[in-house]
Structures are given as structure tokens and as C-alpha cells.
Amino acid sequence: MKTPSQLFESFRARFGTASTSYRAPGRVNLIGEHTDYNEGYVLPAAIGFCCWVAAARRGDRKLVIHSENFKETIEASLDSLSPPGKKHWANYPLGVAWALEKAGKRLSGANFFIAGEVPLGAGLSSSAAIEVAVGFALLNLSGHKIDRVELAKLCQRAENEFVGARCGIMDQFVSCHGRAGHALLLDCRSLEFELVKLPAAVQLVICNTMVKHELGSGEYNARRAECEEGVRRLRAVLPQIRALRDVTLAQLEKHRGILDPKVFTRCRHVVAENERVMKAVEAFKREDVGALGPLLRESHRSLRDDYQVSCKELDLMVQIAVAQRGVLGARMTGGGFGGCTINLVEDAAVDEFKRNVSARYASKTGLSPEIYVTSASEGAQAVDIGQNNSLG
Ligand code: GLA
């Protein structure tokens, strides 16, 4: 990949001027899956892979955006923004401009050169990374103060209303607020958060199954609808609840009879997963890494059996991982139906873990997995090219 000074030079070669650089990270979720849109708790970390943008103001209201990954340049007017096409990469940057303007933030036109290093379609939030990086740049170039909570919400709005994906707030929020060496406990109702220090001798190892099942987004919306139905039914007997976040496992069991069996198991996943997040946070705070394994294992089992968002490749990847030395815990991460697993692996065991997991997964599936070793990283920031940080 490039260095920030190469990004600066690529921008100059294309647009003929100097630029300012920004970056925003992808994320991995340690625990708390499919809880964000139920107003619950999540525990993600920003990862070392970022979306990088070099940008400079223009004198008009045009956005000219070049994507290095897609080798394509698009132009749009800030006065008439609409999605260039279904699943088009430019929906994300244009959607953010649209959401910022809708929120009353008048923007100036800008030229952009975008280089993303978050693997695409792997469930590591390359879309949140591009949204946040572009949003950060647009606000900065247009002279607006950056409120990171508001930026995360507007990036989510861009994805919900402009791109057309009904995601929750987790990905954009941690891309804005991540901190090196920490995971972020987020209350998705109040948006209050707390940084949770991760053990120093443990790496976040992400295993990409290399499969992405097409049913993903339709099933995601179906799960959301099932959770909403659960809340609607439960309100008949628990009128004080607003979301599954407000329900306890005991209440759910007690009122099992009024729920469709499938809706019941979906709700059980969400309610139990919220409890697991809090237990995992306590374990990190006590530095009791031994307590994490059972929590991650139970999270995976619940996502597989109750929420039914895993797939055979994710199950296999977890099964192989937990049999390795030095593994504190493993589970699927992100929306599911393919993508990645998160593995907490002791430093000294990482190389052997990578070798063994790659070989076993490949021999059983015929697929070569990608394995990324990363540590928790900083959220979105402007980049001083003088620092000559590496992009690779
Ligand atoms: C996707 C969404 C998030 C979250 C996860 C599941 O990554 O973008 O908002 O719902 O799935 O935890």
C-alpha cells in the first residue's frame, strides 16, 4: 500500500494541488452482536486497517471523488445528491455529504482521492471507514467543528437512508471513537461509552473465511423485524419496555407463551448477549482472561442456534481456532453469513495459530483464509504527512 506522502502525491498528480489527509478505521466486534439496533450494549475495537482520504476544497459546490480501489472517478453536485447506482462504492461518500447537508451543515465542494485498506465485504466495516473518513474531511474542509457523536449518527443516517442498509450505530461509532489498546463499551441507547483496556500480551486475530453469502442483508432486516415483533408482543404484558434492552431473561422465559417460537429464540439471543457483554467487560477489568473463553463460545453458539446468522465456514473456523494453543476465545464477528471470526490469542502463540488455522481451514474447505493480526487502534483523525506513517 501507499504511505501518506504517496497519497499526497497521488492527489497532486490527479488534481494538481496540495491536500490534507484523513483516515478512519474499520472495526472488529469482541462481543455484543446484533444488540446495537436493540438499544443494547456492544464491545468493538477499531482495527489497524483504515480508509485514507486526501482532500482539498474547491471554489464551487462540486464533489469530485477518485477511488483508488475501484479505479474510478465520479462527480456530483452538492445541490442534487442522489445514489449513482445500487451497490456503487460512491453511495457511501455521497451519502455522508447528503446527511451532513440535511443536518444543516453547509459544505464546500471538494476533490477527494480515496484509498481503502479495510478488506471489502469481509464484515470489518469498510463502509463505516469510508463514511467516517469522508465525513471528517468534509466537516474539516468546510470549517465546521467536529462532534464525533454527531458525525457517527450522520454516517449511520447516510447508510440507512441514502445507501439503503438498515445498520445500527456500532460501526460508525467505534470508527469515530476508537482508542489504541482499548475496546469501547457502548450503550447504544444513550450513546454513552467507556474505554476498556485490553490485556497487553493478547492480540486480536481476525480470520477471514473468504465467504460472503448473498442472503446477508435480507436476513439482517428479517432479524430486525423479528426483534421488533418480539418487543410489540412483550409490551402487551410489559408496557414499560421500549426495546429488547429493557427485558430480562427471567421475563422472557415467563412470557415465552405469547411469542412465536422463532421470535422467542431471536429475543433470547439479544437479551443473553447483552448480559455477556457486561460480563466480558468485568472480566477485562479484573484482568481475568480465563473468563472470556466461555463468554465468546456461548456468544457464537447463540448466534448459530438462536439467532441463526452463522454459516458452516464460520462454525468450522471457530472450531479449528479453539483447539489451538494460546487461544483465549473465538467467535464469529459482525453481521454474519460469512466474513470473519475474532480470536483473542496470546502473543507468543500467534505465529503457530496462523499456520495451523490456515492449513486446517484450507484442507477442509479448499479456501485460503486471510488472517489479520491487529491491535486496537485510534479512531478517525487528520494525518500529518510529515509523520510518514505507513499505509500498509
Ligand atoms: C453489522 C451492522 C452493525 C451491527 C452488526 C451486528 O455490522 O452494521 O450495526 O448490527 O452487523 O452486530
Coordinates of N, CA and C in Angstrom, one line a residue, residues 286-368:
R286 N -11.1 -7.1 35.5 CA -10.4 -7.9 36.5 C -9.1 -8.5 36.0
E287 N -8.9 -8.3 34.7 CA -7.8 -9.0 34.0 C -7.9 -10.5 34.2
D288 N -9.1 -11.0 34.1 CA -9.4 -12.4 34.2 C -9.7 -12.9 32.8
V289 N -8.6 -13.1 32.1 CA -8.8 -13.5 30.7 C -9.4 -14.9 30.5
G290 N -9.2 -15.7 31.6 CA -9.8 -17.1 31.5 C -11.4 -17.0 31.5
A291 N -12.0 -16.0 31.9 CA -13.4 -15.9 31.9 C -14.0 -15.5 30.5
L292 N -13.1 -15.1 29.6 CA -13.5 -14.7 28.3 C -13.9 -15.8 27.4
G293 N -13.2 -16.9 27.4 CA -13.4 -18.0 26.5 C -14.9 -18.5 26.5
P294 N -15.4 -18.8 27.7 CA -16.8 -19.3 27.8 C -17.8 -18.3 27.3
L295 N -17.5 -17.0 27.5 CA -18.5 -16.0 27.0 C -18.5 -15.9 25.5
L296 N -17.3 -15.9 24.9 CA -17.2 -15.9 23.4 C -17.8 -17.2 22.8
R297 N -17.5 -18.3 23.5 CA -18.1 -19.6 23.0 C -19.6 -19.5 23.0
E298 N -20.1 -19.1 24.1 CA -21.6 -19.0 24.2 C -22.2 -18.0 23.3
S299 N -21.5 -16.9 23.0 CA -22.0 -15.9 22.1 C -22.1 -16.6 20.7
H300 N -21.0 -17.3 20.3 CA -21.1 -17.9 19.0 C -22.2 -19.0 18.9
R301 N -22.3 -19.8 20.0 CA -23.4 -20.8 19.9 C -24.8 -20.1 19.8
S302 N -25.0 -19.1 20.5 CA -26.2 -18.4 20.5 C -26.5 -17.7 19.1
L303 N -25.5 -17.2 18.5 CA -25.6 -16.6 17.1 C -25.9 -17.7 16.1
R304 N -25.3 -18.9 16.3 CA -25.5 -20.0 15.4 C -26.9 -20.6 15.6
D305 N -27.3 -20.9 16.8 CA -28.5 -21.7 17.0 C -29.7 -20.8 17.3
D306 N -29.6 -19.8 18.1 CA -30.8 -19.0 18.4 C -31.0 -17.9 17.3
Y307 N -30.0 -17.2 17.0 CA -30.2 -16.1 16.0 C -30.0 -16.5 14.6
Q308 N -29.3 -17.6 14.4 CA -29.1 -18.2 13.1 C -28.5 -17.3 12.0
V309 N -27.4 -16.7 12.4 CA -26.7 -15.8 11.4 C -25.3 -16.3 11.1
S310 N -24.9 -17.6 11.6 CA -23.6 -18.1 11.3 C -23.7 -18.9 10.0
C311 N -22.7 -19.6 9.6 CA -22.7 -20.4 8.4 C -21.6 -21.5 8.7
K312 N -21.6 -22.5 7.8 CA -20.7 -23.7 8.2 C -19.2 -23.3 8.2
E313 N -18.9 -22.3 7.3 CA -17.4 -21.9 7.3 C -17.1 -21.2 8.6
L314 N -18.0 -20.3 9.1 CA -17.7 -19.6 10.4 C -17.6 -20.6 11.5
D315 N -18.5 -21.6 11.5 CA -18.5 -22.6 12.6 C -17.2 -23.4 12.6
L316 N -16.8 -23.7 11.4 CA -15.6 -24.5 11.2 C -14.3 -23.7 11.7
M317 N -14.3 -22.4 11.3 CA -13.2 -21.6 11.6 C -13.0 -21.5 13.2
V318 N -14.2 -21.3 13.8 CA -14.2 -21.2 15.3 C -13.7 -22.6 15.9
Q319 N -14.3 -23.6 15.4 CA -13.9 -25.0 15.9 C -12.4 -25.2 15.8
I320 N -11.8 -24.9 14.7 CA -10.4 -25.1 14.5 C -9.6 -24.2 15.5
A321 N -10.1 -22.9 15.6 CA -9.4 -22.0 16.4 C -9.3 -22.4 17.9
V322 N -10.4 -22.8 18.4 CA -10.5 -23.0 19.9 C -9.6 -24.3 20.2
A323 N -9.2 -25.1 19.2 CA -8.4 -26.2 19.5 C -6.9 -25.9 19.6
Q324 N -6.6 -24.6 19.3 CA -5.2 -24.2 19.2 C -4.7 -23.7 20.6
R325 N -3.4 -23.8 20.8 CA -2.7 -23.3 22.0 C -2.8 -21.8 22.1
G326 N -3.0 -21.3 23.3 CA -2.9 -19.8 23.5 C -4.1 -19.0 23.0
V327 N -5.2 -19.8 22.7 CA -6.4 -19.1 22.3 C -7.3 -18.8 23.5
L328 N -7.6 -17.5 23.8 CA -8.4 -17.2 25.0 C -9.9 -17.3 24.6
G329 N -10.3 -17.1 23.4 CA -11.7 -17.2 23.0 C -11.8 -16.9 21.5
A330 N -12.9 -17.4 20.9 CA -13.1 -17.2 19.4 C -14.6 -17.3 19.2
R331 N -15.0 -16.4 18.2 CA -16.4 -16.5 17.8 C -16.6 -15.7 16.5
M332 N -17.7 -15.9 15.8 CA -17.9 -15.1 14.6 C -18.1 -13.6 15.0
T333 N -17.8 -12.7 14.1 CA -17.9 -11.2 14.5 C -18.6 -10.5 13.3
G334 N -19.4 -9.5 13.7 CA -20.1 -8.7 12.6 C -21.5 -9.3 12.3
G335 N -22.0 -8.9 11.2 CA -23.4 -9.3 10.9 C -23.6 -10.8 10.7
G336 N -22.6 -11.5 10.2 CA -22.7 -12.9 10.0 C -22.9 -13.4 8.5
F337 N -23.3 -14.7 8.3 CA -23.5 -15.3 7.0 C -22.2 -15.2 6.2
G338 N -21.0 -15.3 6.9 CA -19.7 -15.3 6.2 C -18.9 -14.2 6.9
G339 N -17.8 -13.8 6.2 CA -17.0 -12.8 6.9 C -16.0 -13.4 7.8
C340 N -15.8 -12.8 9.0 CA -14.7 -13.1 9.8 C -15.0 -13.6 11.2
T341 N -14.0 -14.2 11.8 CA -14.1 -14.6 13.2 C -13.1 -13.7 14.0
I342 N -13.4 -13.5 15.3 CA -12.4 -12.7 16.1 C -11.9 -13.8 17.1
N343 N -10.5 -13.7 17.3 CA -9.8 -14.6 18.1 C -8.9 -13.8 19.1
L344 N -9.0 -14.1 20.3 CA -8.1 -13.5 21.3 C -7.0 -14.5 21.5
V345 N -5.8 -14.1 21.1 CA -4.7 -15.1 21.1 C -3.5 -14.5 21.8
E346 N -2.9 -15.3 22.7 CA -1.7 -14.8 23.4 C -0.6 -14.6 22.4
D347 N 0.1 -13.5 22.7 CA 1.2 -13.0 21.8 C 2.1 -14.2 21.3
A348 N 2.6 -15.0 22.2 CA 3.6 -16.0 21.9 C 3.0 -17.1 21.0
A349 N 1.7 -17.2 20.9 CA 1.1 -18.3 20.2 C 0.6 -17.9 18.8
V350 N 0.8 -16.6 18.5 CA 0.1 -16.1 17.3 C 0.7 -16.8 16.0
D351 N 2.0 -16.9 15.9 CA 2.5 -17.5 14.6 C 2.0 -18.9 14.4
E352 N 2.1 -19.7 15.4 CA 1.7 -21.1 15.3 C 0.1 -21.1 15.0
F353 N -0.6 -20.2 15.6 CA -2.1 -20.2 15.4 C -2.3 -19.9 13.9
K354 N -1.6 -18.9 13.4 CA -1.9 -18.6 12.0 C -1.6 -19.8 11.0
R355 N -0.4 -20.4 11.3 CA 0.0 -21.5 10.4 C -1.1 -22.7 10.5
N356 N -1.4 -23.0 11.8 CA -2.3 -24.2 11.9 C -3.7 -23.9 11.4
V357 N -4.2 -22.7 11.7 CA -5.6 -22.4 11.3 C -5.7 -22.4 9.8
S358 N -4.7 -21.7 9.2 CA -4.7 -21.6 7.7 C -4.7 -23.0 7.1
A359 N -3.8 -23.8 7.6 CA -3.6 -25.1 6.9 C -4.9 -26.0 7.1
R360 N -5.5 -26.0 8.3 CA -6.6 -26.9 8.6 C -7.9 -26.4 7.8
Y361 N -8.1 -25.0 7.9 CA -9.2 -24.5 7.2 C -9.2 -24.7 5.7
A362 N -8.0 -24.5 5.2 CA -7.8 -24.8 3.7 C -8.0 -26.2 3.4
S363 N -7.5 -27.1 4.2 CA -7.7 -28.5 3.8 C -9.1 -29.0 3.9
K364 N -9.9 -28.4 4.8 CA -11.3 -28.8 4.9 C -12.2 -28.1 3.9
T365 N -11.9 -26.9 3.5 CA -12.8 -26.1 2.6 C -12.3 -25.9 1.2
G366 N -10.9 -26.0 1.0 CA -10.4 -25.7 -0.3 C -10.2 -24.2 -0.5
L367 N -10.5 -23.4 0.6 CA -10.4 -21.9 0.5 C -9.1 -21.5 1.3
S368 N -8.4 -20.5 0.8 CA -7.2 -20.0 1.6 C -7.7 -18.8 2.4

